[in-house]
Amino acid sequence: MKQTWRWFGPKDLVSVPDMLQAGVQGVVSALHHVPTGDIWTPEEIAQRQREIAKHADGTSTGIAWDVVESLPVSEDIKKQTGDYKTHIADYKTSMKHLADAGLQVICYNFMPVLDWTRTNLAWPRPDGATCMRFDNVDFAIFDLFVLKRDGAQNDFPAHVIEAATERNASLTDAQRDALARNVICGLPGATESFSLDQVREHLAQYDGISKDRLRQNFIDFLTEVVPTAEDLGLRLCCHPDDPPFDLLGLPRIMSTESDYKIILDAIDSQANGMTYCTGSLGARADNDLPGIIERMGDKIHFLHLRNVTRDSDELGASFFEDRHLEGSTDMVKVIAAVLKEEAKRKAAGRADWQIPMRPDHGQDILFDQGRPAQPGYPAIGRLKGLAELRGIEAALAHTDHGLFA
Ligand code: DNO
């Protein structure tokens, strides 16, 4: 695995010198300031590359921008509305500019409206750490009593509605506002100014778009961009829905292994791949994490390694972001499966045998707690996660327990 680290650009309070001390080998970044749909220019791309490759004094950092996360897909492309054909043409232009600059791996997602969704961004753990949590009762409070979405009553099991009704009665307005802010935080490009009415407007635009229709729109998009990616030597890799179940009545189509199978089979190409995220996929009990690598490993172009602990195996259950080696996913088995896949690729002479991995998210520990960062992306929590994951890889590389047989 190539040990990478997500960097949000110069506004990221965790700096490039910081990540060097974490021992990273490469960087994951995006032009977050460019509005979705606009072309990424060669100048902007080159500037980000410089910001990563050079210290302020001009000396080399020894690391480079390896993975794009994300080149976002516009809502118009997902819905096939408005200028979506122009957006697809512009997407291809951005891909060309990235390939010209030497980038090869592009992560994106195909989730309508939402990106990631949590109800608590600093949930206290018994040891004093804080982490992100999705609490399905809190989420039901947001949906039923804050957003007041039509049809929300039909989208939760009775026991969740009952618990939400009871808990809602004890919340203050300020607590409900804080909950709404946490949920809205995961809307791409959202700021505190993203109003509930705007959320409702976005949701309404998906009325009448079924899962089948969204899937077809996705396949139409891939039919356009995958041949371009092949020509440019790029590997596209779709990130799973986070969390991997339906929310707010929106269609979600990248939550399970069978969802991926449909999309990877529809356009069978190395350029049409997967971002394998243990945290997202691991939030549902019916996803077999190591098995997905065994069956789809050749199309995995990027790894997000983190762990969640689910409150139960029920679909849609609450979960929190646990320490990297604790939680619902057996990280040792996952890394063993990755190393096996890499060995297979090496034997087949694949130039892309080494898969970029980043420690995904981290709990806020020690000095993270006084130091603002992007939610889920603290310096020390991620450094610890990376150190643990790297330790497993190093240990497995020295064992002869039949793992690579
Ligand atoms: C959250 C991330 C996601 C991810 C996008 C990929 O922490 O994993 O925001 O970058 O969904 O397109």
Short mmCIF file of C-alpha atoms and ligand atoms in Angstrom, two decimals:
data_model
loop_
_atom_site.label_atom_id
_atom_site.label_comp_id
_atom_site.label_asym_id
_atom_site.label_seq_id
_atom_site.Cartn_x
_atom_site.Cartn_y
_atom_site.Cartn_z
CA MET A 1 0.00 0.00 0.00
CA LYS A 2 1.17 3.53 -0.65
CA GLN A 3 0.61 5.46 2.57
CA THR A 4 -1.15 8.68 1.64
CA TRP A 5 -2.82 11.50 3.55
CA ARG A 6 -5.70 13.77 2.65
CA TRP A 7 -4.85 17.45 2.44
CA PHE A 8 -7.56 20.04 1.87
CA GLY A 9 -5.16 22.63 0.45
CA PRO A 10 -3.61 25.75 1.98
CA LYS A 11 -6.68 26.38 4.16
CA ASP A 12 -6.12 22.98 5.85
CA LEU A 13 -4.84 23.61 9.38
CA VAL A 14 -2.94 20.33 9.25
CA SER A 15 -0.02 21.35 7.06
CA VAL A 16 2.26 19.57 4.61
CA PRO A 17 5.17 19.72 7.14
CA ASP A 18 2.78 18.10 9.67
CA MET A 19 2.03 15.17 7.39
CA LEU A 20 5.73 14.66 6.69
CA GLN A 21 6.19 13.95 10.38
CA ALA A 22 3.40 11.38 10.16
CA GLY A 23 5.64 9.64 7.63
CA VAL A 24 3.33 9.80 4.63
CA GLN A 25 4.45 8.75 1.18
CA GLY A 26 1.93 10.64 -0.92
CA VAL A 27 -0.95 13.10 -0.91
CA VAL A 28 -4.65 13.03 -1.70
CA SER A 29 -6.13 16.41 -2.55
CA ALA A 30 -8.67 18.30 -4.62
CA LEU A 31 -9.32 21.83 -5.82
CA HIS A 32 -12.04 22.36 -3.23
CA HIS A 33 -12.32 26.05 -4.07
CA VAL A 34 -13.37 25.40 -7.68
CA PRO A 35 -17.18 25.23 -7.90
CA THR A 36 -18.59 21.84 -8.90
CA GLY A 37 -18.92 21.65 -12.68
CA ASP A 38 -16.18 24.20 -13.47
CA ILE A 39 -13.12 23.05 -15.38
CA TRP A 40 -9.95 22.44 -13.37
CA THR A 41 -7.35 24.47 -15.23
CA PRO A 42 -3.75 23.36 -15.80
CA GLU A 43 -2.60 26.42 -13.82
CA GLU A 44 -4.69 25.59 -10.75
CA ILE A 45 -3.60 21.95 -10.89
CA ALA A 46 0.07 22.94 -11.18
CA GLN A 47 -0.29 25.30 -8.25
CA ARG A 48 -1.68 22.54 -6.01
CA GLN A 49 1.16 20.28 -7.12
CA ARG A 50 3.68 22.97 -6.15
CA GLU A 51 2.02 23.53 -2.78
CA ILE A 52 2.51 19.83 -2.03
CA ALA A 53 5.92 19.26 -3.58
CA LYS A 54 7.70 22.37 -2.26
CA HIS A 55 8.25 23.87 1.15
CA ALA A 56 7.74 27.62 1.54
CA ASP A 57 11.52 28.11 1.04
CA GLY A 58 11.44 26.26 -2.29
CA THR A 59 13.10 23.05 -1.12
CA SER A 60 11.50 19.75 -2.00
CA THR A 61 9.11 18.01 0.41
CA GLY A 62 9.76 14.66 -1.28
CA ILE A 63 6.07 13.95 -1.71
CA ALA A 64 3.61 14.58 -4.53
CA TRP A 65 -0.10 14.80 -5.26
CA ASP A 66 -1.01 11.18 -6.05
CA VAL A 67 -4.78 10.90 -5.85
CA VAL A 68 -7.61 13.29 -6.69
CA GLU A 69 -10.40 13.20 -4.11
CA SER A 70 -12.80 14.27 -5.40
CA LEU A 71 -13.44 15.48 -8.90
CA PRO A 72 -17.10 16.12 -8.08
CA VAL A 73 -19.95 15.07 -10.34
CA SER A 74 -22.59 17.79 -10.63
CA GLU A 75 -26.16 17.33 -9.48
CA ASP A 76 -27.23 18.03 -13.08
CA ILE A 77 -25.21 15.04 -14.31
CA LYS A 78 -26.78 12.84 -11.63
CA LYS A 79 -30.30 13.99 -12.54
CA GLN A 80 -29.65 14.50 -16.27
CA THR A 81 -31.05 17.99 -16.09
CA GLY A 82 -29.99 21.42 -17.33
CA ASP A 83 -26.57 21.66 -18.90
CA TYR A 84 -25.49 18.17 -17.91
CA LYS A 85 -23.98 17.39 -21.30
CA THR A 86 -21.73 20.43 -21.00
CA HIS A 87 -20.84 19.35 -17.45
CA ILE A 88 -19.79 15.92 -18.76
CA ALA A 89 -17.68 17.53 -21.50
CA ASP A 90 -16.10 19.79 -18.86
CA TYR A 91 -15.50 16.80 -16.59
CA LYS A 92 -13.55 15.17 -19.42
CA THR A 93 -11.55 18.37 -19.90
CA SER A 94 -10.63 18.38 -16.21
CA MET A 95 -9.65 14.71 -16.52
CA LYS A 96 -7.39 15.59 -19.45
CA HIS A 97 -5.73 18.41 -17.51
CA LEU A 98 -5.15 16.10 -14.54
CA ALA A 99 -3.70 13.37 -16.75
CA ASP A 100 -1.43 15.92 -18.47
CA ALA A 101 -0.13 16.86 -15.01
CA GLY A 102 0.70 13.22 -14.28
CA LEU A 103 -2.21 12.29 -12.01
CA GLN A 104 -3.71 8.85 -12.56
CA VAL A 105 -6.29 8.13 -9.86
CA ILE A 106 -9.57 10.05 -9.56
CA CYS A 107 -12.03 9.39 -6.75
CA TYR A 108 -15.61 10.69 -6.93
CA ASN A 109 -19.03 9.68 -5.70
CA PHE A 110 -22.51 9.41 -7.14
CA MET A 111 -24.58 10.25 -4.05
CA PRO A 112 -27.48 12.61 -4.69
CA VAL A 113 -27.34 15.84 -2.65
CA LEU A 114 -25.43 14.44 0.36
CA ASP A 115 -21.78 13.50 0.68
CA TRP A 116 -21.23 12.09 4.18
CA THR A 117 -23.81 12.25 6.95
CA ARG A 118 -23.24 12.31 10.72
CA THR A 119 -25.32 13.62 13.60
CA ASN A 120 -22.47 14.29 16.02
CA LEU A 121 -19.00 15.52 15.04
CA ALA A 122 -17.45 15.30 18.52
CA TRP A 123 -19.00 12.36 20.34
CA PRO A 124 -17.19 11.76 23.63
CA ARG A 125 -15.55 8.39 24.20
CA PRO A 126 -14.80 6.97 27.66
CA ASP A 127 -11.06 7.62 27.25
CA GLY A 128 -11.59 11.33 26.57
CA ALA A 129 -11.25 11.12 22.77
CA THR A 130 -14.07 12.42 20.61
CA CYS A 131 -15.25 11.00 17.31
CA MET A 132 -17.96 11.32 14.69
CA ARG A 133 -21.21 9.43 15.16
CA PHE A 134 -24.34 8.71 13.16
CA ASP A 135 -27.19 8.23 15.59
CA ASN A 136 -30.31 7.02 13.83
CA VAL A 137 -32.61 8.42 16.53
CA ASP A 138 -31.01 11.88 16.20
CA PHE A 139 -31.18 11.59 12.45
CA ALA A 140 -34.88 10.76 12.70
CA ILE A 141 -35.34 13.85 14.89
CA PHE A 142 -33.72 15.93 12.15
CA ASP A 143 -35.85 14.39 9.43
CA LEU A 144 -39.19 14.28 11.30
CA PHE A 145 -39.08 17.36 13.52
CA VAL A 146 -36.53 19.78 12.04
CA LEU A 147 -36.80 19.24 8.30
CA LYS A 148 -40.37 17.94 8.66
CA ARG A 149 -40.02 16.02 5.41
CA ASP A 150 -43.15 14.56 3.84
CA GLY A 151 -42.97 10.79 4.00
CA ALA A 152 -40.27 10.69 6.70
CA GLN A 153 -42.66 8.72 8.93
CA ASN A 154 -42.49 5.82 6.46
CA ASP A 155 -38.71 5.71 6.37
CA PHE A 156 -37.88 4.67 9.94
CA PRO A 157 -38.82 1.57 11.94
CA ALA A 158 -41.50 2.17 14.60
CA HIS A 159 -39.03 1.80 17.48
CA VAL A 160 -36.82 4.56 16.04
CA ILE A 161 -39.78 6.91 15.57
CA GLU A 162 -40.87 6.25 19.12
CA ALA A 163 -37.40 6.93 20.53
CA ALA A 164 -37.05 10.05 18.37
CA THR A 165 -40.38 11.44 19.53
CA GLU A 166 -39.42 10.93 23.13
CA ARG A 167 -35.89 12.34 22.80
CA ASN A 168 -37.10 15.30 20.74
CA ALA A 169 -39.38 16.37 23.58
CA SER A 170 -36.34 16.86 25.82
CA LEU A 171 -34.22 18.84 23.33
CA THR A 172 -33.82 22.60 23.43
CA ASP A 173 -34.05 24.65 20.23
CA ALA A 174 -30.31 25.24 20.43
CA GLN A 175 -29.67 21.48 20.56
CA ARG A 176 -31.93 20.93 17.55
CA ASP A 177 -30.08 23.70 15.67
CA ALA A 178 -26.74 22.09 16.49
CA LEU A 179 -28.01 18.75 15.22
CA ALA A 180 -29.14 20.34 11.96
CA ARG A 181 -25.75 22.01 11.55
CA ASN A 182 -23.96 18.69 12.01
CA VAL A 183 -26.14 16.96 9.42
CA ILE A 184 -25.82 19.84 6.96
CA CYS A 185 -22.04 19.83 7.41
CA GLY A 186 -21.84 16.80 5.13
CA LEU A 187 -23.55 18.52 2.24
CA PRO A 188 -20.86 19.21 -0.33
CA GLY A 189 -19.82 22.84 -0.26
CA ALA A 190 -22.28 23.51 2.55
CA THR A 191 -21.66 26.31 4.97
CA GLU A 192 -23.63 27.32 8.00
CA SER A 193 -25.67 29.47 5.63
CA PHE A 194 -27.11 26.42 3.87
CA SER A 195 -30.74 26.78 4.95
CA LEU A 196 -33.31 24.07 5.58
CA ASP A 197 -35.31 25.45 2.67
CA GLN A 198 -32.34 24.93 0.39
CA VAL A 199 -32.05 21.34 1.63
CA ARG A 200 -35.76 20.83 0.89
CA GLU A 201 -35.29 22.33 -2.59
CA HIS A 202 -32.43 19.94 -3.38
CA LEU A 203 -34.41 16.96 -2.11
CA ALA A 204 -37.48 17.91 -4.15
CA GLN A 205 -35.45 17.75 -7.33
CA TYR A 206 -35.10 14.00 -6.82
CA ASP A 207 -38.84 13.43 -6.58
CA GLY A 208 -39.58 10.92 -9.30
CA ILE A 209 -35.96 9.79 -9.75
CA SER A 210 -35.98 6.12 -8.84
CA LYS A 211 -32.91 4.04 -8.00
CA ASP A 212 -33.13 2.45 -11.46
CA ARG A 213 -33.23 5.83 -13.13
CA LEU A 214 -30.27 7.12 -11.10
CA ARG A 215 -28.33 3.96 -11.90
CA GLN A 216 -29.01 4.42 -15.60
CA ASN A 217 -27.86 8.04 -15.35
CA PHE A 218 -24.69 6.80 -13.68
CA ILE A 219 -24.09 4.24 -16.42
CA ASP A 220 -24.71 6.94 -19.06
CA PHE A 221 -22.09 9.12 -17.34
CA LEU A 222 -19.59 6.27 -17.23
CA THR A 223 -20.27 5.42 -20.88
CA GLU A 224 -19.00 8.91 -21.64
CA VAL A 225 -16.07 9.26 -19.25
CA VAL A 226 -14.59 5.75 -18.99
CA PRO A 227 -13.33 5.60 -22.61
CA THR A 228 -11.75 9.02 -22.07
CA ALA A 229 -10.13 7.77 -18.86
CA GLU A 230 -8.79 4.74 -20.74
CA ASP A 231 -7.26 6.95 -23.43
CA LEU A 232 -5.69 9.19 -20.80
CA GLY A 233 -4.39 6.34 -18.62
CA LEU A 234 -6.62 7.36 -15.70
CA ARG A 235 -8.29 5.15 -13.11
CA LEU A 236 -11.68 6.40 -11.92
CA CYS A 237 -12.87 5.00 -8.60
CA CYS A 238 -16.31 5.58 -7.12
CA HIS A 239 -16.63 6.06 -3.36
CA PRO A 240 -19.50 4.22 -1.62
CA ASP A 241 -22.52 5.92 -0.10
CA ASP A 242 -21.71 7.13 3.41
CA PRO A 243 -23.57 5.75 5.27
CA PRO A 244 -24.55 2.90 2.95
CA PHE A 245 -28.32 3.05 3.29
CA ASP A 246 -31.17 5.29 2.19
CA LEU A 247 -31.51 8.73 3.77
CA LEU A 248 -34.03 11.56 3.36
CA GLY A 249 -35.96 9.67 0.70
CA LEU A 250 -33.08 10.00 -1.78
CA PRO A 251 -32.15 7.19 -4.15
CA ARG A 252 -28.76 5.67 -3.19
CA ILE A 253 -27.15 3.12 -5.46
CA MET A 254 -23.57 2.50 -4.23
CA SER A 255 -24.09 0.92 -0.83
CA THR A 256 -23.39 -2.80 -1.27
CA GLU A 257 -21.22 -5.26 -3.14
CA SER A 258 -24.08 -6.00 -5.53
CA ASP A 259 -24.47 -2.27 -6.25
CA TYR A 260 -20.80 -2.17 -7.22
CA LYS A 261 -21.12 -5.34 -9.28
CA ILE A 262 -23.82 -3.78 -11.44
CA ILE A 263 -21.73 -0.67 -12.10
CA LEU A 264 -18.37 -2.41 -12.57
CA ASP A 265 -19.93 -5.00 -14.91
CA ALA A 266 -21.90 -2.41 -16.90
CA ILE A 267 -18.63 -0.95 -18.18
CA ASP A 268 -15.97 -3.52 -17.64
CA SER A 269 -12.71 -1.59 -17.71
CA GLN A 270 -9.75 -1.03 -15.44
CA ALA A 271 -10.62 2.65 -15.76
CA ASN A 272 -13.97 2.01 -14.05
CA GLY A 273 -13.08 1.13 -10.49
CA MET A 274 -13.85 1.40 -6.85
CA THR A 275 -12.71 3.42 -3.85
CA TYR A 276 -12.83 0.75 -1.17
CA CYS A 277 -13.86 2.48 2.06
CA THR A 278 -14.01 0.16 5.06
CA GLY A 279 -15.77 2.81 7.13
CA SER A 280 -18.59 3.40 4.69
CA LEU A 281 -19.13 -0.19 3.57
CA GLY A 282 -18.59 -1.43 7.13
CA ALA A 283 -21.58 0.52 8.43
CA ARG A 284 -23.84 -2.28 7.25
CA ALA A 285 -23.59 -5.82 8.54
CA ASP A 286 -24.32 -7.54 5.22
CA ASN A 287 -21.19 -6.18 3.49
CA ASP A 288 -18.42 -8.79 3.63
CA LEU A 289 -15.39 -6.51 3.72
CA PRO A 290 -12.49 -8.91 3.06
CA GLY A 291 -14.67 -10.83 0.56
CA ILE A 292 -15.21 -7.69 -1.52
CA ILE A 293 -11.45 -7.40 -1.98
CA GLU A 294 -11.18 -11.06 -2.95
CA ARG A 295 -13.92 -10.67 -5.56
CA MET A 296 -13.38 -7.14 -6.85
CA GLY A 297 -9.78 -6.42 -5.89
CA ASP A 298 -8.55 -5.92 -9.44
CA LYS A 299 -10.80 -2.85 -9.76
CA ILE A 300 -9.89 -1.28 -6.40
CA HIS A 301 -7.78 1.79 -7.11
CA PHE A 302 -7.89 3.57 -3.76
CA LEU A 303 -8.31 2.48 -0.14
CA HIS A 304 -9.90 4.39 2.75
CA LEU A 305 -9.15 2.50 5.94
CA ARG A 306 -11.14 3.31 9.06
CA ASN A 307 -13.43 1.41 11.37
CA VAL A 308 -16.92 1.87 12.70
CA THR A 309 -18.77 0.17 15.53
CA ARG A 310 -22.43 -0.41 14.82
CA ASP A 311 -24.95 -0.36 17.67
CA SER A 312 -26.71 -3.35 16.07
CA ASP A 313 -26.85 -5.31 12.82
CA GLU A 314 -30.14 -3.73 11.80
CA LEU A 315 -29.96 -1.86 8.48
CA GLY A 316 -29.74 1.85 9.23
CA ALA A 317 -28.46 1.34 12.77
CA SER A 318 -26.41 3.96 14.61
CA PHE A 319 -22.63 3.73 14.48
CA PHE A 320 -19.58 5.64 15.62
CA GLU A 321 -16.10 5.99 14.19
CA ASP A 322 -13.98 3.72 16.34
CA ARG A 323 -10.21 3.40 16.61
CA HIS A 324 -8.76 2.06 13.37
CA LEU A 325 -8.20 -1.46 14.69
CA GLU A 326 -11.39 -1.68 16.71
CA GLY A 327 -14.93 -1.90 15.43
CA SER A 328 -16.94 -3.95 12.99
CA THR A 329 -14.21 -4.53 10.40
CA ASP A 330 -11.35 -6.97 10.91
CA MET A 331 -8.60 -4.67 9.68
CA VAL A 332 -5.94 -7.38 9.73
CA LYS A 333 -8.00 -9.54 7.38
CA VAL A 334 -8.67 -6.56 5.14
CA ILE A 335 -5.00 -5.62 4.87
CA ALA A 336 -4.03 -9.25 4.29
CA ALA A 337 -6.53 -9.34 1.39
CA VAL A 338 -5.08 -6.09 0.00
CA LEU A 339 -1.52 -7.42 0.16
CA LYS A 340 -2.64 -10.58 -1.61
CA GLU A 341 -4.23 -8.47 -4.34
CA GLU A 342 -1.04 -6.42 -4.67
CA ALA A 343 1.03 -9.60 -4.98
CA LYS A 344 -1.31 -10.83 -7.73
CA ARG A 345 -0.94 -7.55 -9.62
CA LYS A 346 2.82 -7.61 -9.27
CA ALA A 347 2.96 -11.14 -10.66
CA ALA A 348 0.78 -10.04 -13.58
CA GLY A 349 3.16 -7.14 -14.27
CA ARG A 350 0.62 -4.45 -13.49
CA ALA A 351 2.22 -1.01 -13.16
CA ASP A 352 -0.50 -0.08 -10.65
CA TRP A 353 0.27 -2.95 -8.28
CA GLN A 354 0.69 -0.65 -5.29
CA ILE A 355 -2.68 0.68 -4.15
CA PRO A 356 -2.83 4.13 -2.53
CA MET A 357 -4.29 3.96 0.97
CA ARG A 358 -5.13 6.72 3.37
CA PRO A 359 -5.94 6.41 7.04
CA ASP A 360 -9.51 7.60 6.79
CA HIS A 361 -10.67 9.91 9.53
CA GLY A 362 -9.35 9.72 13.04
CA GLN A 363 -10.61 10.38 16.51
CA ASP A 364 -9.73 13.74 18.04
CA ILE A 365 -7.11 12.97 20.67
CA LEU A 366 -4.54 14.96 22.66
CA PHE A 367 -3.80 18.31 20.98
CA ASP A 368 -6.36 17.66 18.22
CA GLN A 369 -9.01 18.78 20.66
CA GLY A 370 -7.78 22.36 20.82
CA ARG A 371 -6.85 22.57 17.18
CA PRO A 372 -9.57 23.05 14.59
CA ALA A 373 -9.48 20.78 11.52
CA GLN A 374 -11.91 19.45 8.94
CA PRO A 375 -14.40 17.17 10.74
CA GLY A 376 -12.82 13.70 10.89
CA TYR A 377 -9.39 14.87 9.74
CA PRO A 378 -7.35 15.72 12.86
CA ALA A 379 -3.54 15.51 12.78
CA ILE A 380 -2.81 13.21 15.70
CA GLY A 381 -5.84 10.93 15.41
CA ARG A 382 -4.98 10.20 11.79
CA LEU A 383 -1.27 9.86 12.53
CA LYS A 384 -2.15 7.20 15.11
CA GLY A 385 -4.44 5.44 12.64
CA LEU A 386 -1.76 5.47 9.97
CA ALA A 387 0.83 4.15 12.41
CA GLU A 388 -1.42 1.24 13.37
CA LEU A 389 -2.30 0.37 9.77
CA ARG A 390 1.34 0.61 8.72
CA GLY A 391 2.23 -1.69 11.61
CA ILE A 392 -0.16 -4.35 10.37
CA GLU A 393 1.27 -4.15 6.88
CA ALA A 394 4.82 -4.41 8.18
CA ALA A 395 3.93 -7.37 10.38
CA LEU A 396 2.06 -9.23 7.66
CA ALA A 397 4.96 -8.73 5.29
CA HIS A 398 7.08 -10.74 7.72
CA THR A 399 4.70 -13.55 8.53
CA ASP A 400 4.34 -16.91 7.00
CA HIS A 401 0.93 -17.81 8.32
CA GLY A 402 -0.45 -18.93 5.00
CA LEU A 403 -2.00 -15.51 4.44
CA PHE A 404 -0.31 -15.18 1.08
CA ALA A 405 -0.59 -18.80 0.07
C1 DNO B 1 -15.45 11.95 3.92
C2 DNO B 1 -14.99 11.45 2.61
C3 DNO B 1 -15.94 11.80 1.49
C4 DNO B 1 -15.32 11.43 0.16
C5 DNO B 1 -16.21 11.63 -1.01
C6 DNO B 1 -15.58 11.02 -2.25
O1 DNO B 1 -14.69 12.06 4.82
O2 DNO B 1 -14.69 10.11 2.63
O3 DNO B 1 -16.20 13.17 1.53
O4 DNO B 1 -14.21 12.23 -0.06
O5 DNO B 1 -17.45 11.07 -0.82
O6 DNO B 1 -16.20 11.52 -3.38
#
